[in-house]
Short mmCIF file of C-alpha atoms and ligand atoms in Angstrom, two decimals:
data_model
loop_
_atom_site.label_atom_id
_atom_site.label_comp_id
_atom_site.label_asym_id
_atom_site.label_seq_id
_atom_site.Cartn_x
_atom_site.Cartn_y
_atom_site.Cartn_z
CA MET Z 1 -126.70 33.93 -14.04
CA ARG Z 2 -126.57 36.26 -11.35
CA VAL Z 3 -122.74 35.73 -10.43
CA THR Z 4 -120.18 33.89 -12.80
CA GLN Z 5 -119.40 30.62 -11.48
CA PHE Z 6 -115.46 30.84 -12.00
CA ASP Z 7 -112.99 28.01 -12.04
CA THR Z 8 -110.53 30.13 -10.19
CA ARG Z 9 -111.03 31.49 -6.57
CA ASP Z 10 -110.38 35.21 -6.11
CA PRO Z 11 -108.16 35.17 -3.13
CA TYR Z 12 -108.67 38.71 -2.36
CA SER Z 13 -111.30 40.77 -0.30
CA TYR Z 14 -112.66 44.13 -1.66
CA ALA Z 15 -114.74 47.10 -0.86
CA THR Z 16 -117.76 47.64 -2.85
CA GLY Z 17 -119.44 50.41 -4.66
CA LEU Z 18 -117.99 53.26 -6.56
CA GLY Z 19 -118.18 56.04 -4.06
CA ASN Z 20 -115.62 57.43 -1.64
CA HIS Z 21 -113.71 54.64 -0.05
CA GLU Z 22 -111.34 54.69 3.02
CA THR Z 23 -109.22 51.87 3.67
CA GLU Z 24 -106.24 51.03 5.97
CA ALA Z 25 -103.94 48.06 6.11
CA LEU Z 26 -102.51 48.94 9.44
CA LYS Z 27 -104.67 50.11 11.99
CA GLY Z 28 -104.50 54.02 12.60
CA ALA Z 29 -102.42 54.49 9.42
CA LEU Z 30 -105.25 56.76 7.86
CA PRO Z 31 -105.43 59.96 9.59
CA ILE Z 32 -108.81 61.10 10.69
CA GLY Z 33 -110.37 64.19 9.64
CA HIS Z 34 -107.01 65.21 8.11
CA ASN Z 35 -105.32 64.72 4.63
CA SER Z 36 -101.96 66.08 5.52
CA PRO Z 37 -101.08 66.32 9.17
CA GLN Z 38 -97.70 67.57 10.31
CA LYS Z 39 -96.54 64.06 10.82
CA ALA Z 40 -98.46 61.26 9.47
CA PRO Z 41 -99.31 58.03 11.52
CA TYR Z 42 -96.30 55.59 11.47
CA GLY Z 43 -93.91 57.73 9.92
CA LEU Z 44 -95.72 57.42 6.67
CA TYR Z 45 -95.54 60.11 4.04
CA ALA Z 46 -98.92 61.53 2.62
CA GLU Z 47 -99.36 61.91 -1.06
CA LYS Z 48 -102.20 63.04 -3.05
CA ILE Z 49 -103.20 61.63 -6.58
CA SER Z 50 -105.57 63.66 -8.57
CA GLY Z 51 -107.40 62.33 -11.57
CA THR Z 52 -109.33 65.29 -12.38
CA ALA Z 53 -108.37 69.00 -12.37
CA PHE Z 54 -108.53 70.34 -8.70
CA THR Z 55 -111.66 72.67 -9.69
CA ALA Z 56 -113.64 69.73 -11.64
CA PRO Z 57 -117.18 69.92 -10.43
CA ARG Z 58 -117.83 68.08 -7.16
CA ALA Z 59 -119.70 65.27 -9.05
CA GLU Z 60 -116.83 64.27 -11.55
CA ASN Z 61 -114.05 64.89 -8.99
CA LYS Z 62 -111.56 62.16 -8.50
CA GLN Z 63 -108.73 62.20 -6.27
CA ALA Z 64 -107.27 59.93 -3.51
CA TRP Z 65 -104.65 60.39 -0.78
CA VAL Z 66 -102.32 57.84 -0.15
CA TYR Z 67 -100.24 57.17 3.01
CA ARG Z 68 -96.78 55.20 2.10
CA VAL Z 69 -93.49 54.48 3.20
CA LEU Z 70 -91.68 56.79 0.61
CA PRO Z 71 -93.35 59.24 -1.76
CA SER Z 72 -93.57 58.04 -5.50
CA CYS Z 73 -91.16 61.05 -6.56
CA ALA Z 74 -88.31 59.09 -5.03
CA HIS Z 75 -87.07 57.35 -8.32
CA SER Z 76 -84.14 57.90 -10.86
CA ALA Z 77 -84.51 59.91 -14.04
CA PHE Z 78 -86.67 58.09 -16.51
CA GLU Z 79 -84.85 56.63 -19.53
CA PRO Z 80 -86.19 54.84 -22.88
CA LEU Z 81 -87.31 51.38 -22.04
CA ASP Z 82 -84.88 49.23 -24.42
CA ASP Z 83 -84.51 45.75 -25.07
CA ASP Z 84 -81.73 45.35 -22.56
CA VAL Z 85 -84.38 45.32 -19.82
CA ASN Z 86 -85.99 42.33 -21.34
CA PRO Z 87 -83.62 40.02 -22.88
CA GLY Z 88 -85.20 37.28 -25.26
CA THR Z 89 -87.65 39.86 -27.20
CA THR Z 90 -87.45 39.83 -30.84
CA ASP Z 91 -88.53 42.47 -33.25
CA ALA Z 92 -91.68 40.89 -33.78
CA ALA Z 93 -92.54 41.09 -29.99
CA GLN Z 94 -91.89 44.56 -29.65
CA PRO Z 95 -94.62 46.61 -27.99
CA ASN Z 96 -96.67 48.74 -30.47
CA LEU Z 97 -98.02 51.77 -28.58
CA LEU Z 98 -97.64 54.94 -30.68
CA PRO Z 99 -101.04 56.27 -31.76
CA GLU Z 100 -100.17 56.17 -35.47
CA PHE Z 101 -103.63 55.26 -37.18
CA HIS Z 102 -104.76 54.44 -40.84
CA LEU Z 103 -108.33 55.40 -41.25
CA VAL Z 104 -110.07 52.75 -43.66
CA PRO Z 105 -113.88 52.61 -44.37
CA ASN Z 106 -114.02 48.75 -44.68
CA GLN Z 107 -115.54 46.56 -42.28
CA THR Z 108 -112.57 44.58 -40.88
CA ARG Z 109 -112.36 41.38 -38.83
CA TRP Z 110 -109.73 39.64 -37.04
CA ASP Z 111 -108.79 36.11 -36.37
CA PRO Z 112 -107.81 35.14 -32.74
CA PHE Z 113 -104.67 37.28 -31.76
CA ASP Z 114 -101.91 34.81 -30.96
CA LEU Z 115 -100.22 34.36 -27.52
CA VAL Z 116 -96.90 35.91 -27.87
CA PRO Z 117 -94.28 33.88 -25.96
CA GLY Z 118 -91.47 35.48 -23.75
CA VAL Z 119 -93.22 38.66 -22.90
CA ASP Z 120 -94.89 40.36 -19.80
CA TRP Z 121 -97.56 42.70 -19.33
CA VAL Z 122 -95.80 45.55 -20.74
CA ARG Z 123 -93.89 43.96 -23.53
CA GLY Z 124 -96.85 42.36 -24.63
CA LEU Z 125 -99.13 45.21 -25.27
CA ARG Z 126 -100.15 45.59 -28.93
CA LEU Z 127 -101.89 48.69 -30.21
CA LEU Z 128 -104.68 47.69 -32.64
CA ALA Z 129 -106.89 50.76 -33.31
CA GLY Z 130 -107.76 54.17 -31.71
CA ALA Z 131 -108.28 57.77 -32.53
CA GLY Z 132 -106.78 60.97 -30.90
CA ASP Z 133 -103.78 61.59 -28.88
CA PRO Z 134 -102.64 61.29 -25.25
CA ALA Z 135 -100.79 64.49 -25.62
CA THR Z 136 -103.99 66.43 -25.69
CA LYS Z 137 -105.97 63.97 -23.79
CA THR Z 138 -108.37 63.27 -26.64
CA GLY Z 139 -109.57 60.00 -27.82
CA VAL Z 140 -109.03 56.37 -27.15
CA ALA Z 141 -106.69 53.37 -27.96
CA TYR Z 142 -107.58 49.67 -28.26
CA TYR Z 143 -104.84 47.24 -27.65
CA VAL Z 144 -104.53 43.51 -27.48
CA TYR Z 145 -102.67 42.21 -24.70
CA THR Z 146 -100.92 38.86 -24.18
CA ALA Z 147 -98.39 37.79 -21.46
CA SER Z 148 -96.62 34.52 -20.97
CA GLN Z 149 -94.70 35.67 -17.85
CA SER Z 150 -95.23 37.77 -14.83
CA MET Z 151 -93.84 41.06 -14.55
CA GLY Z 152 -90.60 41.06 -12.17
CA ALA Z 153 -91.18 40.91 -8.50
CA ASP Z 154 -89.90 44.30 -7.88
CA THR Z 155 -91.35 45.92 -11.21
CA ALA Z 156 -94.25 48.37 -11.58
CA PHE Z 157 -95.89 49.87 -14.27
CA TYR Z 158 -98.26 52.88 -15.16
CA SER Z 159 -99.76 54.74 -18.19
CA ALA Z 160 -99.83 58.53 -17.86
CA ASP Z 161 -101.84 58.30 -21.21
CA GLY Z 162 -105.27 57.12 -19.95
CA ASP Z 163 -107.28 54.89 -17.96
CA PHE Z 164 -107.14 51.11 -18.70
CA LEU Z 165 -110.35 49.17 -19.21
CA ILE Z 166 -109.20 45.58 -19.17
CA VAL Z 167 -111.34 42.89 -20.70
CA PRO Z 168 -109.56 39.25 -20.07
CA GLN Z 169 -110.34 36.73 -22.59
CA THR Z 170 -107.90 33.98 -21.55
CA GLY Z 171 -106.19 33.36 -18.00
CA ALA Z 172 -106.24 35.16 -14.89
CA LEU Z 173 -104.64 38.53 -13.98
CA ASP Z 174 -103.18 38.94 -10.54
CA ILE Z 175 -102.79 42.77 -10.11
CA GLU Z 176 -100.79 44.30 -7.38
CA THR Z 177 -101.76 47.95 -7.34
CA GLU Z 178 -100.64 50.70 -5.25
CA MET Z 179 -104.15 50.68 -3.76
CA GLY Z 180 -104.19 46.82 -3.08
CA ARG Z 181 -104.79 43.62 -4.99
CA LEU Z 182 -107.01 42.51 -7.68
CA PHE Z 183 -107.74 39.21 -9.24
CA VAL Z 184 -109.34 39.45 -12.61
CA ARG Z 185 -110.52 36.64 -14.53
CA PRO Z 186 -112.38 36.26 -18.17
CA MET Z 187 -115.95 37.34 -17.51
CA GLU Z 188 -114.60 40.31 -15.23
CA ILE Z 189 -113.27 43.67 -16.35
CA CYS Z 190 -111.19 45.81 -14.53
CA VAL Z 191 -110.36 49.53 -14.73
CA ILE Z 192 -106.85 51.02 -13.52
CA PRO Z 193 -106.99 54.79 -13.61
CA ARG Z 194 -104.37 56.92 -15.36
CA GLY Z 195 -101.17 57.12 -13.22
CA ILE Z 196 -101.92 54.28 -10.69
CA ARG Z 197 -98.84 51.90 -10.50
CA TYR Z 198 -99.18 48.16 -10.88
CA ARG Z 199 -97.77 44.85 -11.46
CA VAL Z 200 -99.19 42.11 -13.44
CA SER Z 201 -98.72 38.49 -12.57
CA LEU Z 202 -99.94 35.15 -14.14
CA HIS Z 203 -102.15 33.02 -11.98
CA GLU Z 204 -100.02 29.67 -11.56
CA GLY Z 205 -98.31 30.71 -14.73
CA VAL Z 206 -101.25 30.48 -17.05
CA PRO Z 207 -100.63 32.88 -20.10
CA VAL Z 208 -103.09 35.71 -20.28
CA ARG Z 209 -104.67 37.23 -23.48
CA GLY Z 210 -107.40 40.16 -23.81
CA TYR Z 211 -108.58 43.30 -24.78
CA ILE Z 212 -107.74 46.91 -23.44
CA LEU Z 213 -109.61 50.15 -23.90
CA GLU Z 214 -107.28 53.23 -23.08
CA LEU Z 215 -109.37 56.50 -22.32
CA PHE Z 216 -107.23 59.33 -23.10
CA GLN Z 217 -109.90 61.76 -21.74
CA GLY Z 218 -112.24 61.66 -18.81
CA HIS Z 219 -113.33 58.56 -16.79
CA PHE Z 220 -115.69 55.88 -17.04
CA SER Z 221 -118.86 55.89 -14.96
CA LEU Z 222 -122.27 54.21 -14.77
CA PRO Z 223 -124.59 55.26 -17.44
CA GLU Z 224 -127.79 56.89 -16.42
CA LEU Z 225 -130.83 54.77 -16.25
CA GLY Z 226 -133.78 57.36 -17.38
CA PRO Z 227 -137.34 55.66 -17.11
CA ILE Z 228 -135.43 52.19 -16.10
CA GLY Z 229 -135.40 53.65 -12.84
CA SER Z 230 -132.99 53.04 -9.90
CA ASN Z 231 -131.72 49.40 -10.53
CA CYS Z 232 -130.65 47.40 -13.57
CA LEU Z 233 -127.99 47.15 -15.95
CA ALA Z 234 -124.59 47.40 -13.80
CA ASN Z 235 -125.72 48.10 -10.41
CA GLU Z 236 -123.04 50.19 -8.31
CA ARG Z 237 -122.96 47.67 -5.49
CA ASP Z 238 -121.53 45.14 -7.62
CA PHE Z 239 -118.31 46.97 -8.24
CA GLN Z 240 -115.37 45.90 -6.37
CA VAL Z 241 -112.53 47.92 -4.93
CA PRO Z 242 -109.07 46.75 -3.30
CA VAL Z 243 -108.46 47.52 0.04
CA ALA Z 244 -104.98 48.63 1.19
CA SER Z 245 -102.33 46.23 0.98
CA TYR Z 246 -98.63 46.93 1.54
CA ARG Z 247 -95.18 44.99 1.25
CA VAL Z 248 -93.04 44.66 4.25
CA GLN Z 249 -89.76 46.87 4.01
CA GLN Z 250 -86.93 44.53 3.81
CA THR Z 251 -84.47 46.78 5.52
CA LYS Z 252 -84.88 50.10 7.48
CA ASP Z 253 -81.95 51.58 5.34
CA ALA Z 254 -83.36 50.63 1.98
CA ALA Z 255 -80.46 52.62 0.24
CA ALA Z 256 -78.00 50.01 1.67
CA ASP Z 257 -80.03 47.32 -0.41
CA ASP Z 258 -78.97 48.82 -3.91
CA ASP Z 259 -79.21 45.31 -5.53
CA ARG Z 260 -82.99 45.12 -5.02
CA ARG Z 261 -83.49 48.44 -6.49
CA CYS Z 262 -87.18 48.51 -8.07
CA LEU Z 263 -88.10 49.06 -11.65
CA LEU Z 264 -90.67 51.61 -12.54
CA GLN Z 265 -91.94 51.40 -16.07
CA ALA Z 266 -94.14 54.24 -17.37
CA LYS Z 267 -96.17 54.67 -20.70
CA PHE Z 268 -95.87 58.30 -21.64
CA GLY Z 269 -96.97 59.92 -24.92
CA GLY Z 270 -97.07 56.21 -26.49
CA ARG Z 271 -93.63 55.63 -25.57
CA LEU Z 272 -92.24 53.25 -22.82
CA PHE Z 273 -89.86 54.79 -20.21
CA GLN Z 274 -87.96 53.09 -17.07
CA ALA Z 275 -86.85 54.47 -13.92
CA THR Z 276 -85.55 52.89 -10.57
CA GLN Z 277 -86.28 53.37 -7.02
CA LYS Z 278 -84.84 52.25 -4.00
CA HIS Z 279 -88.22 51.43 -2.33
CA THR Z 280 -91.12 49.31 -3.71
CA PRO Z 281 -94.04 51.28 -5.13
CA PHE Z 282 -96.26 49.03 -3.29
CA ASP Z 283 -95.92 50.67 0.02
CA VAL Z 284 -99.25 52.27 0.69
CA ALA Z 285 -100.52 51.27 4.25
CA ALA Z 286 -103.85 53.42 3.89
CA TRP Z 287 -105.75 55.63 1.55
CA HIS Z 288 -108.94 57.32 0.83
CA GLY Z 289 -110.74 59.01 -1.65
CA THR Z 290 -112.43 58.46 -5.25
CA TYR Z 291 -109.77 57.59 -7.44
CA TYR Z 292 -108.71 53.97 -7.54
CA PRO Z 293 -108.76 50.81 -9.41
CA PHE Z 294 -112.10 48.49 -9.43
CA LYS Z 295 -113.44 45.32 -10.97
CA TYR Z 296 -116.90 44.07 -12.04
CA ASP Z 297 -118.18 40.64 -12.65
CA LEU Z 298 -120.00 40.81 -16.06
CA GLY Z 299 -122.21 37.98 -15.08
CA ARG Z 300 -123.95 40.15 -12.44
CA PHE Z 301 -125.31 42.56 -15.41
CA ASN Z 302 -128.81 42.78 -15.23
CA THR Z 303 -130.01 42.79 -18.89
CA ILE Z 304 -132.83 44.82 -20.18
CA GLY Z 305 -134.65 43.88 -23.58
CA THR Z 306 -138.02 44.08 -25.42
CA ILE Z 307 -141.03 42.07 -23.99
CA SER Z 308 -143.08 42.98 -26.92
CA TYR Z 309 -141.21 43.56 -30.30
CA ASP Z 310 -138.41 45.15 -32.29
CA HIS Z 311 -134.80 44.98 -31.44
CA PRO Z 312 -133.78 47.85 -29.01
CA ASP Z 313 -130.47 49.68 -29.54
CA PRO Z 314 -127.35 48.01 -27.86
CA SER Z 315 -127.09 51.11 -25.56
CA ILE Z 316 -129.37 49.06 -23.20
CA TYR Z 317 -126.30 46.69 -22.74
CA THR Z 318 -124.14 49.43 -21.46
CA VAL Z 319 -122.04 48.50 -18.48
CA LEU Z 320 -119.57 51.70 -18.34
CA THR Z 321 -119.65 54.98 -20.13
CA ALA Z 322 -117.20 57.82 -20.76
CA THR Z 323 -119.32 60.74 -21.68
CA THR Z 324 -118.30 63.93 -23.78
CA ASN Z 325 -119.20 66.97 -21.72
CA ALA Z 326 -119.94 68.94 -25.05
CA HIS Z 327 -122.89 66.35 -26.18
CA PRO Z 328 -124.90 64.68 -23.57
CA GLY Z 329 -125.65 61.05 -24.39
CA THR Z 330 -122.46 61.00 -27.04
CA ALA Z 331 -119.82 58.87 -25.40
CA VAL Z 332 -116.04 59.15 -25.93
CA ALA Z 333 -116.52 55.32 -25.24
CA ASP Z 334 -118.88 53.01 -23.94
CA LEU Z 335 -118.39 49.32 -22.85
CA VAL Z 336 -121.52 47.24 -24.09
CA ILE Z 337 -121.77 43.33 -23.44
CA PHE Z 338 -124.11 40.88 -25.06
CA PRO Z 339 -124.81 38.65 -22.16
CA PRO Z 340 -127.04 35.38 -22.13
CA ARG Z 341 -130.60 36.82 -22.29
CA TRP Z 342 -133.89 35.66 -23.46
CA LEU Z 343 -135.27 37.22 -26.72
CA VAL Z 344 -139.16 37.07 -26.84
CA GLY Z 345 -139.95 39.70 -29.48
CA GLU Z 346 -143.02 38.80 -31.71
CA ASP Z 347 -143.07 39.26 -35.07
CA THR Z 348 -139.61 40.59 -34.96
CA PHE Z 349 -136.28 40.07 -36.93
CA ARG Z 350 -134.46 39.07 -33.75
CA PRO Z 351 -130.59 39.64 -34.26
CA PRO Z 352 -129.39 43.32 -34.72
CA SER Z 353 -130.62 44.77 -37.76
CA TYR Z 354 -128.68 46.06 -40.81
CA HIS Z 355 -127.27 49.24 -39.84
CA ARG Z 356 -124.46 52.14 -40.29
CA ASN Z 357 -123.94 54.49 -37.31
CA VAL Z 358 -122.31 57.50 -36.65
CA MET Z 359 -120.47 55.94 -33.60
CA SER Z 360 -117.68 53.42 -34.31
CA GLU Z 361 -118.08 49.83 -33.09
CA PHE Z 362 -115.16 47.62 -31.98
CA MET Z 363 -116.16 44.15 -30.91
CA GLY Z 364 -114.54 41.23 -29.18
CA LEU Z 365 -115.65 37.90 -27.99
CA ILE Z 366 -114.78 36.50 -24.70
CA ALA Z 367 -116.17 33.17 -25.34
CA GLY Z 368 -118.89 31.10 -27.17
CA ASP Z 369 -120.94 32.30 -30.21
CA TYR Z 370 -122.21 35.85 -31.24
CA ILE Z 371 -125.97 35.64 -32.42
CA ALA Z 372 -125.66 37.72 -35.57
CA LYS Z 373 -122.49 36.01 -36.78
CA GLY Z 374 -121.21 32.61 -37.65
CA GLY Z 375 -118.36 31.27 -35.45
CA GLY Z 376 -115.90 28.67 -36.38
CA LYS Z 377 -112.64 29.32 -38.49
CA GLY Z 378 -112.84 32.59 -40.40
CA GLY Z 379 -115.87 33.63 -38.35
CA PHE Z 380 -116.30 35.83 -35.14
CA GLN Z 381 -114.02 33.83 -32.96
CA PRO Z 382 -113.04 34.20 -29.13
CA ALA Z 383 -110.09 36.05 -28.95
CA GLY Z 384 -110.74 37.84 -32.58
CA ALA Z 385 -112.18 41.10 -33.00
CA SER Z 386 -114.29 43.42 -35.35
CA LEU Z 387 -114.35 46.95 -36.36
CA HIS Z 388 -117.30 48.59 -38.02
CA ASN Z 389 -116.12 52.16 -38.44
CA VAL Z 390 -118.05 55.38 -38.75
CA MET Z 391 -120.96 54.63 -41.21
CA SER Z 392 -119.51 51.34 -42.34
CA SER Z 393 -122.68 49.27 -43.00
CA HIS Z 394 -122.90 45.95 -41.23
CA GLY Z 395 -125.38 43.62 -39.92
CA PRO Z 396 -126.06 39.56 -39.83
CA ASP Z 397 -124.35 37.60 -42.26
CA ALA Z 398 -126.31 35.85 -44.89
CA GLY Z 399 -126.81 32.35 -42.99
CA ALA Z 400 -127.80 34.40 -39.79
CA PHE Z 401 -130.35 36.45 -41.89
CA GLU Z 402 -132.03 33.35 -43.30
CA LYS Z 403 -132.12 31.60 -39.85
CA ALA Z 404 -133.50 34.67 -38.55
CA THR Z 405 -136.43 35.05 -40.82
CA ASN Z 406 -137.17 31.51 -41.18
CA GLU Z 407 -137.40 30.29 -37.69
CA THR Z 408 -140.38 29.78 -35.59
CA LEU Z 409 -140.51 32.51 -33.00
CA VAL Z 410 -140.67 31.29 -29.46
CA PRO Z 411 -139.05 32.48 -26.44
CA ASP Z 412 -135.27 31.78 -27.03
CA LYS Z 413 -132.40 31.82 -24.60
CA VAL Z 414 -129.34 33.27 -26.56
CA GLY Z 415 -125.89 33.71 -25.72
CA GLN Z 416 -125.46 30.91 -23.27
CA GLY Z 417 -121.88 30.13 -22.55
CA SER Z 418 -121.11 33.28 -24.51
CA MET Z 419 -120.09 36.91 -23.71
CA ALA Z 420 -119.50 39.21 -26.73
CA PHE Z 421 -118.70 42.96 -25.88
CA MET Z 422 -118.45 46.16 -27.74
CA PHE Z 423 -116.10 49.38 -27.40
CA GLU Z 424 -118.46 51.88 -29.16
CA SER Z 425 -116.99 55.52 -29.49
CA CYS Z 426 -117.99 58.77 -31.08
CA TYR Z 427 -114.56 58.82 -32.82
CA MET Z 428 -113.64 57.60 -36.34
CA MET Z 429 -111.32 54.53 -35.31
CA GLY Z 430 -107.95 54.35 -36.96
CA VAL Z 431 -105.89 50.95 -37.35
CA THR Z 432 -102.24 50.75 -36.77
CA ASP Z 433 -99.65 49.19 -39.04
CA TRP Z 434 -99.56 46.15 -36.62
CA GLY Z 435 -103.60 45.65 -36.63
CA LEU Z 436 -103.52 46.04 -40.66
CA LYS Z 437 -100.54 43.72 -41.31
CA ALA Z 438 -98.05 42.65 -38.93
CA CYS Z 439 -100.34 40.83 -36.73
CA GLN Z 440 -101.48 38.78 -39.98
CA LYS Z 441 -104.99 38.18 -38.53
CA VAL Z 442 -107.03 40.45 -40.73
CA GLN Z 443 -109.65 38.37 -42.62
CA GLU Z 444 -109.29 39.53 -46.36
CA HIS Z 445 -112.38 38.41 -47.49
CA TYR Z 446 -114.78 39.05 -44.37
CA SER Z 447 -117.15 41.53 -46.31
CA GLU Z 448 -117.88 39.06 -49.24
CA GLU Z 449 -118.06 35.96 -46.94
CA SER Z 450 -120.64 37.70 -44.84
CA TRP Z 451 -122.82 39.56 -47.34
CA ASP Z 452 -122.30 38.46 -50.67
CA GLY Z 453 -124.67 35.69 -50.07
CA LEU Z 454 -127.47 37.90 -49.39
CA LYS Z 455 -130.36 37.18 -51.93
CA ILE Z 456 -132.54 39.49 -53.59
CA TYR Z 457 -135.94 38.83 -52.45
CA PHE Z 458 -137.77 42.05 -53.76
CA ASP Z 459 -141.12 41.60 -55.56
CA PRO Z 460 -142.74 44.64 -56.70
CA CYS Z 461 -146.23 42.47 -56.80
CA GLY Z 462 -145.89 42.07 -53.04
CA ARG Z 463 -145.95 38.20 -53.22
CA PRO Z 464 -144.65 36.65 -49.79
CA ARG Z 465 -141.28 35.22 -49.98
CA GLY Z 466 -141.00 31.86 -51.05
CA GLU Z 467 -144.16 31.72 -53.34
FE1 LIG O 1 -123.21 47.17 -35.26
#
């Protein structure tokens, strides 16, 4: 699978790669050799968006210059977002965004999360787990998202708290951002950086569901390849970046068009706020820089594995990483995937071994079955999830162990039609009230059902099993 064969065609064009980009939807809208000319072309305003401190090292520095109809500061005061703006929501359908976490050592697994009716992208966010605090720019948050309706045509959203790494499981996301449009389907992932304004529509009204990792600190980048060399894993050329696209202004004097004031919704410190503005936020005619949204087709991942024996660490499946500067190789968060791949290890227990790690592991399943777990009702299912926290022991369930230790070892293509992923983090993950109780998806007997069936085969006389 070099490229995913999607059911739904992507209607947009993209630039490729993760370096500096420049793009204009109107010829000549991008000043040449200048960021802030006295008068920007076409009467546009120049505006800078910084994603790192001004003085961050050049290799890490992320910023963009956008050229837009009105600066983004031209909006009313923010007010807390209340239910009046979204009639029809109920208490059970409230967003859950405050980072208030319970630390529990148990292995935890969730049945597939429900599609919530009557909510858009913003109202459908549910905080499941996380660590840290957006106010101090430390840690991460994991969400389940669902939406059964598009955001309003003149509504935009941004998170001041962190970058959103979006992993769709059901339905295509049609995302209009300040910097252009993205079409993101299951088997693709998308990153929308902190502060970038966007609007999510459902393609042909099909409800959507998936997972989000919000990164409170730093940004994602490609992992180092070390001895692998200059290619493989996720190749930089396969990342797709939107090209500038702006809406046509309805009237020259937008203030006279008050009935069409746009809504600007913000997530700030885990709370939602709303302001209005007289002009659409999607008014950027040109931009350049290194701070922008992007997407990636997981089908393009070039998977590495053993061709001799033993089971390598899953770090070989890392798509994106956000590193801690304090400890090289230790990630705030990694996105790891388990794509279709050949297993050929000789005299090898081929599923993941039993383990407990210093890192926490949150897993989700986009489609299909996962090699180390049984699927079906009560198992690890698409749209479900699991959390194996810091030093929480886990591994193949009893059935997967029996199969893996008794099967004849021949080259085997596993994971066909399947895609599991993992958010791996150096932080101890807490789970929210919603994740532990309100969602009603926790599998109460996950541990017993998985590992109570493991038999004791130990024989101090060293006789082979089964004799
Ligand atoms: Fe694990």
